Tab-separated table of N, CA and C in Angstrom:
chain	number	residue	atom	x	y	z
A	10	MET	N	58.372	50.695	-129.807
A	10	MET	CA	58.784	49.391	-129.325
A	10	MET	C	58.424	49.258	-127.846
A	11	THR	N	57.718	48.193	-127.510
A	11	THR	CA	57.347	47.935	-126.133
A	11	THR	C	58.219	46.806	-125.600
A	12	LEU	N	58.830	47.017	-124.459
A	12	LEU	CA	59.691	46.018	-123.841
A	12	LEU	C	58.832	44.976	-123.150
A	13	ASN	N	59.065	43.704	-123.445
A	13	ASN	CA	58.346	42.613	-122.792
A	13	ASN	C	59.145	42.176	-121.567
A	14	LEU	N	58.733	42.640	-120.398
A	14	LEU	CA	59.458	42.318	-119.167
A	14	LEU	C	59.316	40.857	-118.772
A	15	LYS	N	58.294	40.167	-119.260
A	15	LYS	CA	58.100	38.755	-118.910
A	15	LYS	C	59.287	37.902	-119.344
A	16	GLU	N	60.008	38.328	-120.379
A	16	GLU	CA	61.157	37.545	-120.839
A	16	GLU	C	62.298	37.540	-119.819
A	17	TYR	N	62.256	38.433	-118.845
A	17	TYR	CA	63.310	38.521	-117.836
A	17	TYR	C	63.012	37.704	-116.576
A	18	THR	N	61.775	37.257	-116.409
A	18	THR	CA	61.418	36.562	-115.172
A	18	THR	C	62.187	35.255	-115.032
A	19	ARG	N	62.440	34.866	-113.816
A	19	ARG	CA	63.134	33.609	-113.519
A	19	ARG	C	62.176	32.575	-112.928
A	20	PHE	N	60.870	32.888	-112.985
A	20	PHE	CA	59.875	32.032	-112.343
A	20	PHE	C	58.774	31.653	-113.323
A	21	ASP	N	58.178	30.489	-113.085
A	21	ASP	CA	57.047	30.039	-113.900
A	21	ASP	C	55.746	30.685	-113.459
A	22	ASN	N	55.685	31.118	-112.187
A	22	ASN	CA	54.459	31.736	-111.679
A	22	ASN	C	54.799	32.645	-110.491
A	23	ASN	N	53.828	33.479	-110.144
A	23	ASN	CA	54.045	34.435	-109.051
A	23	ASN	C	54.200	33.759	-107.698
A	24	ASN	N	53.530	32.625	-107.483
A	24	ASN	CA	53.654	31.941	-106.193
A	24	ASN	C	55.106	31.546	-105.928
A	25	ASP	N	55.788	31.050	-106.956
A	25	ASP	CA	57.195	30.685	-106.795
A	25	ASP	C	58.057	31.918	-106.513
A	26	MET	N	57.732	33.021	-107.173
A	26	MET	CA	58.478	34.257	-106.957
A	26	MET	C	58.289	34.751	-105.516
A	27	TYR	N	57.034	34.765	-105.047
A	27	TYR	CA	56.766	35.200	-103.670
A	27	TYR	C	57.456	34.289	-102.661
A	28	ALA	N	57.456	32.973	-102.912
A	28	ALA	CA	58.110	32.029	-102.002
A	28	ALA	C	59.611	32.294	-101.942
A	29	ALA	N	60.222	32.584	-103.084
A	29	ALA	CA	61.658	32.879	-103.116
A	29	ALA	C	61.969	34.143	-102.322
A	30	VAL	N	61.129	35.162	-102.467
A	30	VAL	CA	61.344	36.415	-101.729
A	30	VAL	C	61.175	36.180	-100.230
A	31	ARG	N	60.145	35.437	-99.842
A	31	ARG	CA	59.960	35.133	-98.409
A	31	ARG	C	61.180	34.410	-97.847
A	32	LYS	N	61.711	33.459	-98.612
A	32	LYS	CA	62.888	32.709	-98.163
A	32	LYS	C	64.092	33.642	-98.011
A	33	GLN	N	64.286	34.533	-98.970
A	33	GLN	CA	65.403	35.477	-98.900
A	33	GLN	C	65.248	36.442	-97.727
A	34	ILE	N	64.032	36.900	-97.492
A	34	ILE	CA	63.784	37.812	-96.371
A	34	ILE	C	64.100	37.121	-95.049
A	35	THR	N	63.709	35.875	-94.925
A	35	THR	CA	64.008	35.110	-93.714
A	35	THR	C	65.512	34.908	-93.561
A	36	LEU	N	66.162	34.546	-94.663
A	36	LEU	CA	67.603	34.290	-94.646
A	36	LEU	C	68.408	35.539	-94.271
A	37	HIS	N	67.957	36.695	-94.733
A	37	HIS	CA	68.697	37.944	-94.529
A	37	HIS	C	67.993	38.910	-93.575
A	38	ALA	N	67.177	38.395	-92.695
A	38	ALA	CA	66.359	39.228	-91.802
A	38	ALA	C	67.193	40.249	-91.028
A	39	ALA	N	68.342	39.851	-90.535
A	39	ALA	CA	69.168	40.750	-89.722
A	39	ALA	C	69.824	41.851	-90.553
A	40	GLU	N	69.947	41.636	-91.862
A	40	GLU	CA	70.644	42.595	-92.723
A	40	GLU	C	69.716	43.604	-93.396
A	41	LEU	N	68.437	43.278	-93.501
A	41	LEU	CA	67.499	44.111	-94.251
A	41	LEU	C	66.824	45.146	-93.357
A	42	THR	N	66.870	46.394	-93.795
A	42	THR	CA	66.217	47.478	-93.071
A	42	THR	C	64.786	47.648	-93.577
A	43	LYS	N	64.042	48.494	-92.901
A	43	LYS	CA	62.688	48.815	-93.345
A	43	LYS	C	62.708	49.400	-94.759
A	44	SER	N	63.664	50.249	-95.044
A	44	SER	CA	63.791	50.835	-96.378
A	44	SER	C	64.089	49.770	-97.426
A	45	ASP	N	64.949	48.813	-97.088
A	45	ASP	CA	65.243	47.712	-98.014
A	45	ASP	C	63.964	46.945	-98.338
A	46	HIS	N	63.167	46.688	-97.308
A	46	HIS	CA	61.895	45.977	-97.504
A	46	HIS	C	60.953	46.772	-98.405
A	47	GLN	N	60.902	48.087	-98.206
A	47	GLN	CA	59.997	48.917	-99.008
A	47	GLN	C	60.406	48.936	-100.478
A	48	VAL	N	61.693	49.022	-100.742
A	48	VAL	CA	62.175	48.998	-102.119
A	48	VAL	C	61.918	47.628	-102.732
A	49	LEU	N	62.197	46.567	-101.990
A	49	LEU	CA	61.928	45.214	-102.481
A	49	LEU	C	60.440	45.023	-102.758
A	50	ASP	N	59.590	45.537	-101.889
A	50	ASP	CA	58.142	45.441	-102.109
A	50	ASP	C	57.721	46.138	-103.401
A	51	ALA	N	58.300	47.306	-103.679
A	51	ALA	CA	57.974	48.023	-104.914
A	51	ALA	C	58.392	47.211	-106.134
A	52	ILE	N	59.571	46.619	-106.079
A	52	ILE	CA	60.060	45.791	-107.186
A	52	ILE	C	59.211	44.537	-107.321
A	53	LEU	N	58.882	43.917	-106.201
A	53	LEU	CA	58.067	42.700	-106.219
A	53	LEU	C	56.675	42.975	-106.778
A	54	HIS	N	56.069	44.069	-106.354
A	54	HIS	CA	54.729	44.415	-106.831
A	54	HIS	C	54.730	44.595	-108.349
A	55	HIS	N	55.690	45.326	-108.851
A	55	HIS	CA	55.777	45.560	-110.293
A	55	HIS	C	56.105	44.252	-111.027
A	56	SER	N	56.970	43.428	-110.445
A	56	SER	CA	57.341	42.147	-111.063
A	56	SER	C	56.168	41.190	-111.129
A	57	ALA	N	55.296	41.227	-110.126
A	57	ALA	CA	54.123	40.344	-110.124
A	57	ALA	C	53.199	40.675	-111.292
A	58	MET	N	53.156	41.932	-111.683
A	58	MET	CA	52.296	42.347	-112.785
A	58	MET	C	52.954	42.152	-114.145
A	59	HIS	N	54.288	42.303	-114.220
A	59	HIS	CA	54.962	42.364	-115.510
A	59	HIS	C	56.075	41.339	-115.709
A	60	GLY	N	56.389	40.522	-114.711
A	60	GLY	CA	57.467	39.545	-114.825
A	60	GLY	C	58.792	40.052	-114.293
A	61	ALA	N	59.029	41.344	-114.443
A	61	ALA	CA	60.200	42.028	-113.901
A	61	ALA	C	59.775	43.480	-113.691
A	62	ALA	N	60.627	44.249	-113.061
A	62	ALA	CA	60.283	45.644	-112.802
A	62	ALA	C	61.204	46.551	-113.603
A	63	GLN	N	60.625	47.534	-114.257
A	63	GLN	CA	61.414	48.564	-114.924
A	63	GLN	C	60.968	49.895	-114.328
A	64	LEU	N	61.770	50.372	-113.405
A	64	LEU	CA	61.416	51.550	-112.625
A	64	LEU	C	62.588	52.517	-112.560
A	65	THR	N	62.281	53.799	-112.557
A	65	THR	CA	63.308	54.812	-112.352
A	65	THR	C	63.468	55.043	-110.845
A	66	TYR	N	64.576	55.663	-110.479
A	66	TYR	CA	64.765	56.011	-109.065
A	66	TYR	C	63.668	56.950	-108.573
A	67	PRO	N	63.291	57.987	-109.353
A	67	PRO	CA	62.200	58.856	-108.885
A	67	PRO	C	60.871	58.104	-108.703
A	68	GLU	N	60.590	57.116	-109.562
A	68	GLU	CA	59.364	56.324	-109.386
A	68	GLU	C	59.417	55.548	-108.078
A	69	MET	N	60.560	54.956	-107.779
A	69	MET	CA	60.688	54.204	-106.522
A	69	MET	C	60.663	55.146	-105.324
A	70	GLN	N	61.225	56.329	-105.488
A	70	GLN	CA	61.171	57.328	-104.424
A	70	GLN	C	59.721	57.677	-104.111
A	71	GLU	N	58.928	57.861	-105.152
A	71	GLU	CA	57.518	58.209	-104.958
A	71	GLU	C	56.751	57.082	-104.276
A	72	VAL	N	57.000	55.852	-104.690
A	72	VAL	CA	56.277	54.704	-104.131
A	72	VAL	C	56.667	54.450	-102.680
A	73	THR	N	57.960	54.565	-102.373
A	73	THR	CA	58.437	54.215	-101.031
A	73	THR	C	58.440	55.386	-100.062
A	74	GLY	N	58.465	56.603	-100.585
A	74	GLY	CA	58.575	57.769	-99.721
A	74	GLY	C	59.988	57.980	-99.201
A	75	LYS	N	60.948	57.273	-99.764
A	75	LYS	CA	62.353	57.382	-99.342
A	75	LYS	C	63.112	58.255	-100.332
A	76	SER	N	64.256	58.765	-99.915
A	76	SER	CA	65.076	59.584	-100.810
A	76	SER	C	65.686	58.703	-101.901
A	77	ILE	N	66.109	59.327	-102.981
A	77	ILE	CA	66.752	58.582	-104.056
A	77	ILE	C	68.020	57.901	-103.544
A	78	ALA	N	68.767	58.566	-102.693
A	78	ALA	CA	69.987	57.961	-102.131
A	78	ALA	C	69.653	56.700	-101.336
A	79	THR	N	68.568	56.732	-100.574
A	79	THR	CA	68.143	55.554	-99.807
A	79	THR	C	67.703	54.435	-100.737
A	80	VAL	N	66.975	54.776	-101.791
A	80	VAL	CA	66.551	53.777	-102.787
A	80	VAL	C	67.777	53.136	-103.433
A	81	GLN	N	68.745	53.949	-103.833
A	81	GLN	CA	69.958	53.424	-104.463
A	81	GLN	C	70.735	52.514	-103.506
A	82	ARG	N	70.823	52.922	-102.253
A	82	ARG	CA	71.525	52.120	-101.249
A	82	ARG	C	70.824	50.775	-101.059
A	83	ALA	N	69.503	50.791	-101.001
A	83	ALA	CA	68.734	49.551	-100.840
A	83	ALA	C	68.933	48.631	-102.042
A	84	ILE	N	68.925	49.195	-103.231
A	84	ILE	CA	69.117	48.386	-104.433
A	84	ILE	C	70.504	47.754	-104.428
A	85	ARG	N	71.511	48.517	-104.075
A	85	ARG	CA	72.869	47.945	-104.001
A	85	ARG	C	72.914	46.766	-103.032
A	86	LYS	N	72.240	46.913	-101.889
A	86	LYS	CA	72.239	45.832	-100.909
A	86	LYS	C	71.482	44.618	-101.432
A	87	LEU	N	70.324	44.834	-102.047
A	87	LEU	CA	69.529	43.724	-102.575
A	87	LEU	C	70.280	42.984	-103.683
A	88	VAL	N	71.044	43.713	-104.478
A	88	VAL	CA	71.873	43.081	-105.515
A	88	VAL	C	72.996	42.281	-104.858
A	89	LYS	N	73.671	42.881	-103.881
A	89	LYS	CA	74.782	42.213	-103.189
A	89	LYS	C	74.318	40.916	-102.515
A	90	LEU	N	73.103	40.938	-101.959
A	90	LEU	CA	72.561	39.748	-101.286
A	90	LEU	C	71.971	38.746	-102.271
A	91	ARG	N	72.010	39.063	-103.572
A	91	ARG	CA	71.480	38.200	-104.639
A	91	ARG	C	69.983	37.953	-104.496
A	92	ILE	N	69.262	38.970	-104.037
A	92	ILE	CA	67.802	38.906	-103.979
A	92	ILE	C	67.239	39.408	-105.307
A	93	ILE	N	67.918	40.403	-105.886
A	93	ILE	CA	67.522	40.929	-107.193
A	93	ILE	C	68.750	41.028	-108.090
A	94	GLU	N	68.483	41.138	-109.378
A	94	GLU	CA	69.510	41.466	-110.352
A	94	GLU	C	69.113	42.797	-110.983
A	95	LYS	N	70.080	43.651	-111.214
A	95	LYS	CA	69.834	44.964	-111.822
A	95	LYS	C	70.480	44.982	-113.199
A	96	LEU	N	69.664	45.278	-114.212
A	96	LEU	CA	70.171	45.389	-115.576
A	96	LEU	C	70.026	46.829	-116.045
A	97	HIS	N	71.073	47.351	-116.616
A	97	HIS	CA	70.985	48.672	-117.227
A	97	HIS	C	70.308	48.486	-118.578
A	98	TYR	N	69.351	49.346	-118.880
A	98	TYR	CA	68.578	49.225	-120.113
A	98	TYR	C	68.916	50.368	-121.054
A	99	PHE	N	69.367	50.020	-122.252
A	99	PHE	CA	69.641	51.012	-123.283
A	99	PHE	C	68.361	51.217	-124.074
A	100	HIS	N	67.842	52.422	-124.047
A	100	HIS	CA	66.578	52.742	-124.720
A	100	HIS	C	66.876	53.175	-126.150
A	101	PRO	N	66.520	52.347	-127.133
A	101	PRO	CA	66.840	52.693	-128.513
A	101	PRO	C	66.138	53.962	-129.001
A	102	GLY	N	64.977	54.263	-128.456
A	102	GLY	CA	64.226	55.444	-128.878
A	102	GLY	C	64.906	56.750	-128.524
A	103	ILE	N	65.610	56.769	-127.389
A	103	ILE	CA	66.284	58.000	-126.981
A	103	ILE	C	67.790	57.919	-127.170
A	104	GLY	N	68.258	56.721	-127.534
A	104	GLY	CA	69.690	56.552	-127.769
A	104	GLY	C	70.526	56.648	-126.513
A	105	GLY	N	69.944	56.292	-125.389
A	105	GLY	CA	70.676	56.345	-124.122
A	105	GLY	C	70.050	55.421	-123.105
A	106	LEU	N	70.516	55.535	-121.887
A	106	LEU	CA	70.019	54.670	-120.831
A	106	LEU	C	68.585	55.027	-120.465
A	107	GLY	N	67.765	53.988	-120.314
A	107	GLY	CA	66.399	54.147	-119.835
A	107	GLY	C	66.327	53.662	-118.399
A	108	ALA	N	65.123	53.424	-117.920
A	108	ALA	CA	64.933	52.929	-116.554
A	108	ALA	C	65.564	51.548	-116.419
A	109	ASN	N	66.227	51.303	-115.295
A	109	ASN	CA	66.825	49.996	-115.037
A	109	ASN	C	65.753	48.921	-114.966
A	110	ILE	N	66.165	47.699	-115.246
A	110	ILE	CA	65.289	46.538	-115.103
A	110	ILE	C	65.751	45.783	-113.866
A	111	TYR	N	64.791	45.440	-113.007
A	111	TYR	CA	65.087	44.700	-111.777
A	111	TYR	C	64.413	43.342	-111.852
A	112	ILE	N	65.194	42.298	-111.599
A	112	ILE	CA	64.713	40.929	-111.706
A	112	ILE	C	64.818	40.260	-110.344
A	113	ILE	N	63.712	39.712	-109.871
A	113	ILE	CA	63.717	38.929	-108.628
A	113	ILE	C	64.428	37.615	-108.931
A	114	LEU	N	65.382	37.243	-108.085
A	114	LEU	CA	66.145	36.015	-108.312
A	114	LEU	C	65.602	34.855	-107.481
A	115	PRO	N	65.754	33.651	-108.001
A	115	PRO	CA	65.375	32.469	-107.221
A	115	PRO	C	66.191	32.410	-105.928
A	116	SER	N	65.626	31.848	-104.905
A	116	SER	CA	66.298	31.814	-103.605
A	116	SER	C	67.474	30.846	-103.576
A	117	ASP	N	67.602	30.010	-104.606
A	117	ASP	CA	68.756	29.103	-104.632
A	117	ASP	C	70.018	29.820	-105.087
A	118	ASP	N	69.872	31.113	-105.457
A	118	ASP	CA	70.999	31.984	-105.763
A	118	ASP	C	71.721	31.631	-107.053
A	119	SER	N	71.144	30.750	-107.879
A	119	SER	CA	71.832	30.363	-109.103
A	119	SER	C	71.636	31.365	-110.222
A	120	GLY	N	70.559	32.159	-110.141
A	120	GLY	CA	70.254	33.094	-111.197
A	120	GLY	C	69.594	32.446	-112.403
A	121	GLU	N	69.341	31.168	-112.332
A	121	GLU	CA	68.706	30.434	-113.434
A	121	GLU	C	67.229	30.264	-113.163
A	122	LYS	N	66.432	30.199	-114.230
A	122	LYS	CA	65.021	29.934	-114.103
A	122	LYS	C	64.848	28.478	-113.667
A	123	PRO	N	64.068	28.225	-112.590
A	123	PRO	CA	63.881	26.849	-112.128
A	123	PRO	C	63.241	25.996	-113.232
A	124	GLN	N	63.686	24.750	-113.323
A	124	GLN	CA	63.121	23.825	-114.300
A	124	GLN	C	61.883	23.159	-113.735
A	125	SER	N	60.854	23.037	-114.576
A	125	SER	CA	59.626	22.353	-114.153
A	125	SER	C	59.888	20.849	-114.103
A	126	ALA	N	59.298	20.202	-113.113
A	126	ALA	CA	59.499	18.758	-112.956
A	126	ALA	C	58.586	17.980	-113.859
């Protein structure tokens, strides 16, 4: 079974997703550290290719060069600021938790997919 991450996206296209992230970065500039930006960049890069990101902590550690504790701290902050949503994924093949799914949220903070005009 292959997970279709596109079903989790909240955007019609990548341009809207990038614009939402830029707006959130501007809004929370004083609160976001370099590590937060690096973790967000990893999630954004994967989301641009797949609609959402499904990454393990070790994968994010490898991409960012940060410790797992730093990655976890950044994710908690990004969730708290409503920049991303974190979903725990139950992997039916192994009968347990798989890699978390990370969803970039619209900058209006509603968590809903924007409606096309």
